[in-house]
Short mmCIF file of C-alpha atoms in Angstrom, two decimals:
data_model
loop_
_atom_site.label_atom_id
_atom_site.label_comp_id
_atom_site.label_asym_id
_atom_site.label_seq_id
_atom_site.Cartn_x
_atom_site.Cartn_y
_atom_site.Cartn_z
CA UNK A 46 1.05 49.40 -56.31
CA UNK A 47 1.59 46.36 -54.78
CA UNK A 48 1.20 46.44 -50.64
CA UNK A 49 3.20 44.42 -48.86
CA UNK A 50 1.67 41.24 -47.45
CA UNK A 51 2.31 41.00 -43.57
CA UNK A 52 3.13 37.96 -42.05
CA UNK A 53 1.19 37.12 -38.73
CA UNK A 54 3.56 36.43 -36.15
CA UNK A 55 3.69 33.05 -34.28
CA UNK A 56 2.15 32.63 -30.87
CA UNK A 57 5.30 32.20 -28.55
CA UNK A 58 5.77 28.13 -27.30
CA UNK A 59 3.99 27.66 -23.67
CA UNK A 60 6.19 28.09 -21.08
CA UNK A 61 7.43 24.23 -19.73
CA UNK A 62 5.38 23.46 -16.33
CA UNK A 63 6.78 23.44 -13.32
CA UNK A 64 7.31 20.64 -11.12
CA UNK A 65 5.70 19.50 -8.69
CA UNK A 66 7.94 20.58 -5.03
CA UNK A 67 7.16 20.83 -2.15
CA UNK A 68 6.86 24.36 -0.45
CA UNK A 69 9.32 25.62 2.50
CA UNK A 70 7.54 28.49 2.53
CA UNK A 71 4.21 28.24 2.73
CA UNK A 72 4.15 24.44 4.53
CA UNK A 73 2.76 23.43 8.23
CA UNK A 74 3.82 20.03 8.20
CA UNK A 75 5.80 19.05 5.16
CA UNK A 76 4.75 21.45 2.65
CA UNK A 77 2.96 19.01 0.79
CA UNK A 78 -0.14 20.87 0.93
CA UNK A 79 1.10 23.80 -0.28
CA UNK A 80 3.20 22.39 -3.33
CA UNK A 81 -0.19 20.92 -4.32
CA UNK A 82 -2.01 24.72 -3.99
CA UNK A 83 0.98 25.67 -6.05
CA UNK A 84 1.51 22.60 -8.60
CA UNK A 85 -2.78 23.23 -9.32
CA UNK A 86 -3.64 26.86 -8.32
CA UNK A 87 -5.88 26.05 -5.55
CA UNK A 88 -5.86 27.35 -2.05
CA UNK A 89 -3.89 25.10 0.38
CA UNK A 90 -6.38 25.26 2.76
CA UNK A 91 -8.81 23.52 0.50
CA UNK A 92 -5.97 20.22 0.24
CA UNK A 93 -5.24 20.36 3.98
CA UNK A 94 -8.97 19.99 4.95
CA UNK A 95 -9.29 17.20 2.34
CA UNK A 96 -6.55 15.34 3.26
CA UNK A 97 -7.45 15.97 7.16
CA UNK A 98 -11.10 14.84 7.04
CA UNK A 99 -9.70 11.68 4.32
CA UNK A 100 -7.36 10.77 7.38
CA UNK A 101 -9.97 10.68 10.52
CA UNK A 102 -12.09 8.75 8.14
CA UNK A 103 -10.40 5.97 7.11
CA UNK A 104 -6.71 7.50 7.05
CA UNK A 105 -6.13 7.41 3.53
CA UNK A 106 -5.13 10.65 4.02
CA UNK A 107 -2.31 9.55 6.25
CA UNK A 108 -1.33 7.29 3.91
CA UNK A 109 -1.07 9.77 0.94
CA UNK A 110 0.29 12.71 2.83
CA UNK A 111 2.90 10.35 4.45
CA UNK A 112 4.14 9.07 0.45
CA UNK A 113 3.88 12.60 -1.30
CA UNK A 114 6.14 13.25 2.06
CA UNK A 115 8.63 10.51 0.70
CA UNK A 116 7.94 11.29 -2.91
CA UNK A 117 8.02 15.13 -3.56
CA UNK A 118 11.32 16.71 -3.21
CA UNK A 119 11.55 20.27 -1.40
CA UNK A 120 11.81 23.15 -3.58
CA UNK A 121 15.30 24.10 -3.74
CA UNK A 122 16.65 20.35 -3.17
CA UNK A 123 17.18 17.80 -5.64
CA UNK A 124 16.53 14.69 -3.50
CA UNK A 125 13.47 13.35 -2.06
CA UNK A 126 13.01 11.66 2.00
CA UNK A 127 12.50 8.18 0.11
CA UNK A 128 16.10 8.70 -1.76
CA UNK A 129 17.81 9.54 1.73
CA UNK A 130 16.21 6.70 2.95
CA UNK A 131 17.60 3.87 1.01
CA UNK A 132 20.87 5.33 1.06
CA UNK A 133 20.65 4.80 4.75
CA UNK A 134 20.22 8.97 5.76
CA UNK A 135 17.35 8.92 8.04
CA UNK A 136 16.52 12.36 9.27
CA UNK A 137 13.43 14.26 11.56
CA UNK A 138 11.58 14.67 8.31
CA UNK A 139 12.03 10.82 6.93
CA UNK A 140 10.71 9.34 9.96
CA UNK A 141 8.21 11.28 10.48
CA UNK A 142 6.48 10.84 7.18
CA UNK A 143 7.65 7.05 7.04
CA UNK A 144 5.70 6.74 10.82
CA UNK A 145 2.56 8.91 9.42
CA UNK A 146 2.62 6.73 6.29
CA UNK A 147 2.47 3.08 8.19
CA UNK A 148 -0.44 4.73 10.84
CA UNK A 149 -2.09 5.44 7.95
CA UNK A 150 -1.71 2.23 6.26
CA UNK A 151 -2.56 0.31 9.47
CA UNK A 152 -6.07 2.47 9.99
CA UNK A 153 -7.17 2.03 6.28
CA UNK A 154 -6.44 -1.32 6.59
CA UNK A 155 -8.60 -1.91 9.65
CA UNK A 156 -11.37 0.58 7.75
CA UNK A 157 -11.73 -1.90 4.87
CA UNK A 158 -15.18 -3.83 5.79
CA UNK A 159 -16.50 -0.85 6.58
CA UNK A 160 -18.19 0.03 3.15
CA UNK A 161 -19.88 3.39 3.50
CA UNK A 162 -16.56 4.95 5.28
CA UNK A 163 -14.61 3.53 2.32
CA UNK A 164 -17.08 4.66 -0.35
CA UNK A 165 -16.75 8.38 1.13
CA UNK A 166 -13.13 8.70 1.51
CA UNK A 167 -12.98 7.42 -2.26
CA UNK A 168 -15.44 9.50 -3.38
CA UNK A 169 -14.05 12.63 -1.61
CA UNK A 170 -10.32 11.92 -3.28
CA UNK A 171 -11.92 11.63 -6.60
CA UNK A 172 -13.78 14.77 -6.34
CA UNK A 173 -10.20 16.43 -4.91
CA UNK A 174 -8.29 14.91 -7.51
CA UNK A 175 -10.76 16.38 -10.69
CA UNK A 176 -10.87 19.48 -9.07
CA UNK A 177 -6.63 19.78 -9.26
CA UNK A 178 -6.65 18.53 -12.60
CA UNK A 179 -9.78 20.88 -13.89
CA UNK A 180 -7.99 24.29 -11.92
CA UNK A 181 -4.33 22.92 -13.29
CA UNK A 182 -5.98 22.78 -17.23
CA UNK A 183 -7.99 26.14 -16.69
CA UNK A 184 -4.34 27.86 -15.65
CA UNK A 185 -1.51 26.29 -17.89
CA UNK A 186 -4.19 27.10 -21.29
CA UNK A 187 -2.99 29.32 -23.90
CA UNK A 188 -5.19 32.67 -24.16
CA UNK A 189 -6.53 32.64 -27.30
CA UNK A 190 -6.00 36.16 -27.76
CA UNK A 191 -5.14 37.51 -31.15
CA UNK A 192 -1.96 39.25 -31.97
CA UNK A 193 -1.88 43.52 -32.32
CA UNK A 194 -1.20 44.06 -36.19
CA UNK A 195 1.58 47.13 -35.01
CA UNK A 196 3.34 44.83 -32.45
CA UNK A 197 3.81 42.04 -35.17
CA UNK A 198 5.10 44.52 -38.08
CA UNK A 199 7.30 45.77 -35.14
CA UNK A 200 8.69 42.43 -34.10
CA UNK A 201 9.21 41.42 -37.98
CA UNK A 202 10.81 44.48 -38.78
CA UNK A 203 13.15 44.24 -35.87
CA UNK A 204 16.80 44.06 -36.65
CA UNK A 205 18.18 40.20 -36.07
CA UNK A 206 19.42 39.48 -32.36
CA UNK A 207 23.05 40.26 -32.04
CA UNK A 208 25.17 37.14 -31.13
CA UNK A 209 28.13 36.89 -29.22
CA UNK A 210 31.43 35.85 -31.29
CA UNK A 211 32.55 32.33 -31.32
CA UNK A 212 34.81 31.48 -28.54
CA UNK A 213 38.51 31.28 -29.40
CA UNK A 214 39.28 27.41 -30.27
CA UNK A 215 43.10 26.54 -29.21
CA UNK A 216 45.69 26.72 -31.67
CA UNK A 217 46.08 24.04 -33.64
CA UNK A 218 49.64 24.07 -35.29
CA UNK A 219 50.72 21.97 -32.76
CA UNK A 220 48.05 19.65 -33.57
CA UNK A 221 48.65 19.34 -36.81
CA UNK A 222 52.45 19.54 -37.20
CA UNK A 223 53.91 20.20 -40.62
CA UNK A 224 55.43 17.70 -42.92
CA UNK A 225 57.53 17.86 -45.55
CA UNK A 226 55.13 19.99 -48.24
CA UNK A 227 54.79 22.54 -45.89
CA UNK A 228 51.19 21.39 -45.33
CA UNK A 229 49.96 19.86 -41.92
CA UNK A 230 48.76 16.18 -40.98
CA UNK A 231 49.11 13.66 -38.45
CA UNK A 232 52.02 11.55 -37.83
CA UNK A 233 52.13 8.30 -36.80
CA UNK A 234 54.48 8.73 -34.62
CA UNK A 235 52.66 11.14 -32.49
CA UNK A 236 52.91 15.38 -32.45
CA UNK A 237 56.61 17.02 -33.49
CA UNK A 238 56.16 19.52 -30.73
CA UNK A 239 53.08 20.82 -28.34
CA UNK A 240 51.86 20.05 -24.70
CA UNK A 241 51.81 16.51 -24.38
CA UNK A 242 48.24 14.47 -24.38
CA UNK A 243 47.15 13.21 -20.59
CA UNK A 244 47.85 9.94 -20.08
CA UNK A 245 44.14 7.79 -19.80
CA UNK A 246 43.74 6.16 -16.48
CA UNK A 247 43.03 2.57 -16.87
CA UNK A 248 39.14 1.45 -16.30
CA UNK A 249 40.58 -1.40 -13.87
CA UNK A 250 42.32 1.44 -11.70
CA UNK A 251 39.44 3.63 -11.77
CA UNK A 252 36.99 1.60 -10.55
CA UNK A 253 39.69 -0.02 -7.52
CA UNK A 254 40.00 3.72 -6.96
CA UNK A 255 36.17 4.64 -6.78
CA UNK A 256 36.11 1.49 -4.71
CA UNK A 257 37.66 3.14 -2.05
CA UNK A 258 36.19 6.10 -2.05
CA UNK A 259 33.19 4.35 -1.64
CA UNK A 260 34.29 2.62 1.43
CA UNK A 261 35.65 5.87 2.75
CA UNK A 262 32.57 7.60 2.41
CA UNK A 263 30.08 5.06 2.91
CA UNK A 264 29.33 6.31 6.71
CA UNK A 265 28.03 3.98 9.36
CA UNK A 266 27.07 0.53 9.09
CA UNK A 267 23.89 -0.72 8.37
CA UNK A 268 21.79 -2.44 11.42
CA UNK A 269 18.62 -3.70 9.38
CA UNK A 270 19.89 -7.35 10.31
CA UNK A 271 20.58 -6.76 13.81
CA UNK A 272 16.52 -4.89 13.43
CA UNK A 273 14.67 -7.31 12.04
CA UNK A 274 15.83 -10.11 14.94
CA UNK A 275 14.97 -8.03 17.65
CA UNK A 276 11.89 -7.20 15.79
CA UNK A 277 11.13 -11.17 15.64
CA UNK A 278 12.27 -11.54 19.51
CA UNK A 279 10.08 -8.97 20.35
CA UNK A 280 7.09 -11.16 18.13
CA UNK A 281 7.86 -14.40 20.01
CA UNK A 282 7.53 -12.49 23.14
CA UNK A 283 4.41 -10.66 22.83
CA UNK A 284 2.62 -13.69 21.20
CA UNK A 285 4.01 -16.35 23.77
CA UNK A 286 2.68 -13.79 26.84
CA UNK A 287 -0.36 -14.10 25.16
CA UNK A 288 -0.74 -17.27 24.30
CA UNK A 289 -3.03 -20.16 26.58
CA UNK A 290 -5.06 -17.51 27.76
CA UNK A 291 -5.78 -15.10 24.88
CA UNK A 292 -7.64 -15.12 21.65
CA UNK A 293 -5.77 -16.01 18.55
CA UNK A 294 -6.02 -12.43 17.00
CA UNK A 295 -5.47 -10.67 20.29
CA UNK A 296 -1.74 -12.54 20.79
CA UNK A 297 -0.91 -11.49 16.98
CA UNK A 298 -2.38 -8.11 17.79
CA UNK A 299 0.33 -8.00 20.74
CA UNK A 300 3.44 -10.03 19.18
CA UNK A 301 2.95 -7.57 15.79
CA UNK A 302 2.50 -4.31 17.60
CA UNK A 303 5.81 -5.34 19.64
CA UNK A 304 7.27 -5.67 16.49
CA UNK A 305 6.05 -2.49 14.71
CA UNK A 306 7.46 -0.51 18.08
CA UNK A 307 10.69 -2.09 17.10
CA UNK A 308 10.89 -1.25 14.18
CA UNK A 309 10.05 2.67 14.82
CA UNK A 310 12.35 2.69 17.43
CA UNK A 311 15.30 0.95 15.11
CA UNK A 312 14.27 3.99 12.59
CA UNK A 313 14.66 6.57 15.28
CA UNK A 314 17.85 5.15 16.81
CA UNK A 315 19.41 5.01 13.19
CA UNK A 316 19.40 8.48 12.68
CA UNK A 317 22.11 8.05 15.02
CA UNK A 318 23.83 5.17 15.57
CA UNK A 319 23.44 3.57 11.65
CA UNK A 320 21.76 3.36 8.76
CA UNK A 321 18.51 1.10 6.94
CA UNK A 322 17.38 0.74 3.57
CA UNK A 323 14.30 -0.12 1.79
CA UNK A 324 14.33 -3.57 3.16
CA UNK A 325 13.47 -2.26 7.00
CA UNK A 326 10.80 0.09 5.27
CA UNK A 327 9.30 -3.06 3.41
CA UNK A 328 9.27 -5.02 6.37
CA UNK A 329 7.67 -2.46 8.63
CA UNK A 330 4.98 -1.93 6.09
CA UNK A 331 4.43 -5.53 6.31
CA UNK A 332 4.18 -5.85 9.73
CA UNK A 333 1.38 -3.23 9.72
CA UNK A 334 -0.50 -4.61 7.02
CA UNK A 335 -0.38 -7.98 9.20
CA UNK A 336 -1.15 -6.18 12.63
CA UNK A 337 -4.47 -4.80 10.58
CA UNK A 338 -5.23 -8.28 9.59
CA UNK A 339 -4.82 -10.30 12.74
CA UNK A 340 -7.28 -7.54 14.39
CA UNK A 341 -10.04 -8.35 12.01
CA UNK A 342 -9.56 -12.46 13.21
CA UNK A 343 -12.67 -13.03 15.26
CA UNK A 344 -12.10 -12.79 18.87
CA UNK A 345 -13.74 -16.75 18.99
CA UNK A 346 -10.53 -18.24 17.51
CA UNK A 347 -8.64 -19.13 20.60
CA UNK A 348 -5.06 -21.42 20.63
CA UNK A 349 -6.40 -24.61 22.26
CA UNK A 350 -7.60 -26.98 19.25
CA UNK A 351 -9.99 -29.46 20.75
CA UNK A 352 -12.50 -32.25 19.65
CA UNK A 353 -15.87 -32.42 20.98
CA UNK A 354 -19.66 -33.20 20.60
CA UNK A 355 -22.72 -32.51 22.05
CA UNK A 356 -25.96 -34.92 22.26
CA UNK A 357 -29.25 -34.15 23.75
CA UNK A 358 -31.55 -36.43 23.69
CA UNK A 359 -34.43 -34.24 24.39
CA UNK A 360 -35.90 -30.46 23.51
CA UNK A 361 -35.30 -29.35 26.82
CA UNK A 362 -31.58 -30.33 26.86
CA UNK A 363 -30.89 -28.26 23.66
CA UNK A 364 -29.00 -25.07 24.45
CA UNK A 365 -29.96 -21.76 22.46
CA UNK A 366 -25.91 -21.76 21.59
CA UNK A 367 -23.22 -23.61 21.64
CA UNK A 368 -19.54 -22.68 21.15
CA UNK A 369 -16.05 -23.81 20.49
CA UNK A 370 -12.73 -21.67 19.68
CA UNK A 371 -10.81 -23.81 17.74
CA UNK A 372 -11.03 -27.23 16.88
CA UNK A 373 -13.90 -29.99 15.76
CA UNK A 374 -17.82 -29.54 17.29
CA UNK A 375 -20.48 -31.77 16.44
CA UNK A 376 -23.77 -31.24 17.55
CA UNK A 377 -25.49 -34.46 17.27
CA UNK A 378 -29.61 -33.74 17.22
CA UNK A 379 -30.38 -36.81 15.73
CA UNK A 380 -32.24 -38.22 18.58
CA UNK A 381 -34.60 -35.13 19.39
CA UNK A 382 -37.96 -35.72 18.59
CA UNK A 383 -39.70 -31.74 17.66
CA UNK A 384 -43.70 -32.76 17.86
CA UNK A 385 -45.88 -31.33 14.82
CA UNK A 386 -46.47 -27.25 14.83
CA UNK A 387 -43.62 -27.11 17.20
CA UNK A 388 -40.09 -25.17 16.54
CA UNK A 389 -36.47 -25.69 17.99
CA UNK A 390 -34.28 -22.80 17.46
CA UNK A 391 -30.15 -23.48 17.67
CA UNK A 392 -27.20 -22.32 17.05
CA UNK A 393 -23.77 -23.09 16.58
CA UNK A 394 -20.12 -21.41 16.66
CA UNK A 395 -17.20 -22.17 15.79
CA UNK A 396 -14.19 -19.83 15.58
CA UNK A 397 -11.34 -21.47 13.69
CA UNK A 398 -12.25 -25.70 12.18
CA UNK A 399 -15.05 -27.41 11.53
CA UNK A 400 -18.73 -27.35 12.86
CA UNK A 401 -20.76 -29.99 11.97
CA UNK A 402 -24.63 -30.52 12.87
CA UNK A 403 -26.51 -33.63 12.49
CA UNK A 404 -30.46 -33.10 12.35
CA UNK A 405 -32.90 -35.93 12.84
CA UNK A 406 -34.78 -37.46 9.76
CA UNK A 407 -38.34 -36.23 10.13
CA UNK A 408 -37.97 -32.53 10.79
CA UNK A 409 -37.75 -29.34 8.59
CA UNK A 410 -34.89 -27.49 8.86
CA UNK A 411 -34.48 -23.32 8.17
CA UNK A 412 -30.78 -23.22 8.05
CA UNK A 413 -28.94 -20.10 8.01
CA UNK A 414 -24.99 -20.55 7.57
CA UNK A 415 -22.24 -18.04 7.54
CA UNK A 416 -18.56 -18.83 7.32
CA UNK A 417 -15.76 -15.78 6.71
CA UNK A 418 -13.39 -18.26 5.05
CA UNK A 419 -14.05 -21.84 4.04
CA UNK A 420 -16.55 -24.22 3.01
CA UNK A 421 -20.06 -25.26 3.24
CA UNK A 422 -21.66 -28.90 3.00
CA UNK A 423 -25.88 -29.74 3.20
CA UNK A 424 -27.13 -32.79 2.64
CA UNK A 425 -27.57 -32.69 -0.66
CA UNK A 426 -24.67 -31.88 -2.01
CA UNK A 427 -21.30 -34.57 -2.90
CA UNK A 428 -19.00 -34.94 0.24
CA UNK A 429 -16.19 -34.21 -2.29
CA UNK A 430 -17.03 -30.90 -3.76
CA UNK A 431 -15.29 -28.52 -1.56
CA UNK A 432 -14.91 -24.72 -2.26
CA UNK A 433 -12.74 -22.77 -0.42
CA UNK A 434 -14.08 -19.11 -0.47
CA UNK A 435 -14.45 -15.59 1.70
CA UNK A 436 -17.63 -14.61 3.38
CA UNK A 437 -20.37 -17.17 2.30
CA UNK A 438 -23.77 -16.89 3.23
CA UNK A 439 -26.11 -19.18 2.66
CA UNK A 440 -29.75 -19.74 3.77
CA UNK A 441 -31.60 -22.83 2.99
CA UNK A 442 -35.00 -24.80 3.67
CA UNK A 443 -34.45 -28.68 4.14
CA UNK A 444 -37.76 -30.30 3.52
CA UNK A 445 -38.00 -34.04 5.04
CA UNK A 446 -37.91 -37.28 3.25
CA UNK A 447 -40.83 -38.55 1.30
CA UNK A 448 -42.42 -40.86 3.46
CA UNK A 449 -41.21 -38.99 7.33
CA UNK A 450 -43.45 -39.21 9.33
CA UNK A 451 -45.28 -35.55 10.36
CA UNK A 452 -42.64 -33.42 12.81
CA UNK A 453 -42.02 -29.78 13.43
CA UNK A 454 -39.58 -26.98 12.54
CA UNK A 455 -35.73 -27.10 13.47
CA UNK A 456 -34.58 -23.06 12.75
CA UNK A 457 -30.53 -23.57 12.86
CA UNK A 458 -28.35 -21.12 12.70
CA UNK A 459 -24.19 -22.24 12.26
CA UNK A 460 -21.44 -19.78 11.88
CA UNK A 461 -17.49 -20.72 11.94
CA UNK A 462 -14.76 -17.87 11.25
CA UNK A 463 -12.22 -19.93 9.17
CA UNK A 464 -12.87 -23.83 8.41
CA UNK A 465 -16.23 -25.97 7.28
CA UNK A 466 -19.63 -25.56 8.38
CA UNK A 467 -21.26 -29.04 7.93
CA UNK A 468 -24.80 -30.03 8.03
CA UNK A 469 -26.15 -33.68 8.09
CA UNK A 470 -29.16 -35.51 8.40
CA UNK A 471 -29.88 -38.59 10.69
CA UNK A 472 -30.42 -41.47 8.34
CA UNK A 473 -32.80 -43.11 11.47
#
């Protein structure tokens, strides 16, 4: 006798995953935290200190706690803060992530040359991240468990699911009204009898009519115009207080953070008196990156651009430095005579334009030459091939002419910010 041959029963589909929200209920700031613990099945705690140490050091953590903020909607709501923001809704919990996101932006920016800071912060978000994609694998895999023999033949032999009957369709003799064979069909000239058809709105009058509505419901006017020029008057005003008797970067520093306050305070003041849109969020995020970058210039780089030269004639009428903020130097040593086994050591500075040094025929000159952005020109090399580029460095030994006569050492040293570094020699 044949047995009957069982069937194993298919594993059930994996349940879908659930989104990543935000918690309300387990949340000390925005619940961002503890939608991550939930979204990966990790302890909050272990994503709070990340992100805390992450934003001390660097504030990258600002920055990404301040976007998720935007980004994740709250469990139980199916908008996120960055949604209510470009519709012009600015609440508590927009602002507050929108201010922790450009604080955050503005520190990391002003973190960036430092190297190891940076390499530690993205080391530690890379060893955060794997560990909330490893623990998010390890808890959404299937159990590979196999299935009980009795619970399958059980499920198989289980009687099918009882459905609920259709539900009643509406009667359709006046649908189809009867013609002359007594069967049913349309008529051209519309239904014999039955509730008339509704009249279809025309698509010009529905869209005049949503039109409206729109302008009904639109709420209060925007004021990002009105924002952004008293963001620029408050600019002009902190750079022109500055300027004549401030650095270059330290008069941006002022005239941007005036701004940036302006544009926090617009946000704070719209959450009752208007509304902004993505366009004031760009632009404050703008204005931070450019605060960041104006307090990396180099305090040298003042707003007076000048011309001028200096010329000893003699080794004890060269300085050990000479400096200029912004404009042209040239430090003419062409007529200083360094006597065999002796060295001259120099040096100079320019913040923002051009240095150039002329050195007299006979000596050798150790030249050490360091410009953030611009170019550099020896003696050697064609007056024509310039090459703008960030932080160059260059070092160089300039050995006499064949045929000088026997002199010392000349150890220069010439540094400019932004602009051409320019060394020469004497051709008598």
């Amino acid at each position: 006798m044949n047995q009957p041959t069982e069937t194993p029963l298919a594993p059930p589909d994996p349940a879908p995953e659930a989104p990543l929200l935000r918690r309300s209920s387990n949340k000390v700031i925005g619940g961002v935290c503890g939608g991550l613990g939930r979204y990966c099945d990790i302890d909050p705690v272990i994503f709070r200190i990340a992100l805390g140490v992450l934003a001390v050091t660097g504030g990258l953590g600002l920055v990404v706690y301040g976007f998720a903020w935007l980004l994740v909607p709250l469990d139980g709501e199916d908008e996120n803060e960055a949604r209510r923001l470009l519709t012009g809704r600015v609440e508590g919990a927009s602002l507050v992530a929108v201010l922790m996101a450009l604080a955050g932006c503005g520190i990391f920016l002003t973190m960036l040359r430092n190297g190891s800071v940076m390499t530690f912060a993205v080391l530690l978000t890379l060893l955060v991240a794997g560990v909330g994609v490893w623990s998010q694998r390890r808890s959404t895999a299937p159990a590979d468990v196999p299935l009980d023999p009795v619970a399958a033949q059980a499920v198989a032999d289980a009687p099918p699911e009882t459905k609920a009957p259709p539900a009643p369709s509406p009667p359709s003799w006046w649908r189809d009204p009867i013609i002359k064979d007594g069967t049913t069909g349309p008529v051209a000239g519309g239904y014999l009898w039955g509730p008339p058809d509704a009249e279809p709105v025309p698509a010009a009058k529905a869209r005049k009519a949503a039109k409206a509505a729109a302008r009904e419901t639109r709420g209060p006017r925007p004021i990002g115009g009105l924002l952004f020029l008293a963001a620029l008057l408050a600019f002009g005003a902190g750079f022109g207080s500055a300027w004549g008797h401030q650095p270059l970067g330290t008069g941006l520093e002022i005239g941007f953070a005036a701004a940036l306050g302006v544009f926090g305070l617009g946000l704070v003041l719209s959450s009752w008196l208007g509304r902004t849109g993505f366009g004031t969020i760009f632009l404050a995020l703008l204005t931070a990156a450019l605060l960041a970058g104006s307090a990396a210039l180099p305090k040298s780089i003042d707003t007076h651009w000048v011309r001028t030269g200096w010329t000893p004639t003699t080794t004890a009428e060269v300085q050990p430095d000479y400096r200029l903020g912004t404009g042209v130097a040239t430090l003419d040593l062409s007529r200083i005579a360094v006597p065999p086994g002796h060295t001259l050591t120099t040096r100079a500075e320019v913040g923002a334009g051009k240095a150039r040094v002329v050195v007299p025929k006979d000596v050798t000159v150790k030249v050490t030459i360091d410009v953030g952005v611009g170019d550099i020109q020896l003696p050697s090399e064609k007056p024509n091939d310039i090459q703008v580029t960030p932080d160059q460095k260059r070092t160089a030994t300039l050995p006499p002419p064949v045929g000088a006569a026997p002199a010392g050492t000349l150890e220069l040293d010439v540094r400019v910010g932004v602009g051409q570094a320019e060394v020469d020699r004497a051709a008598s």
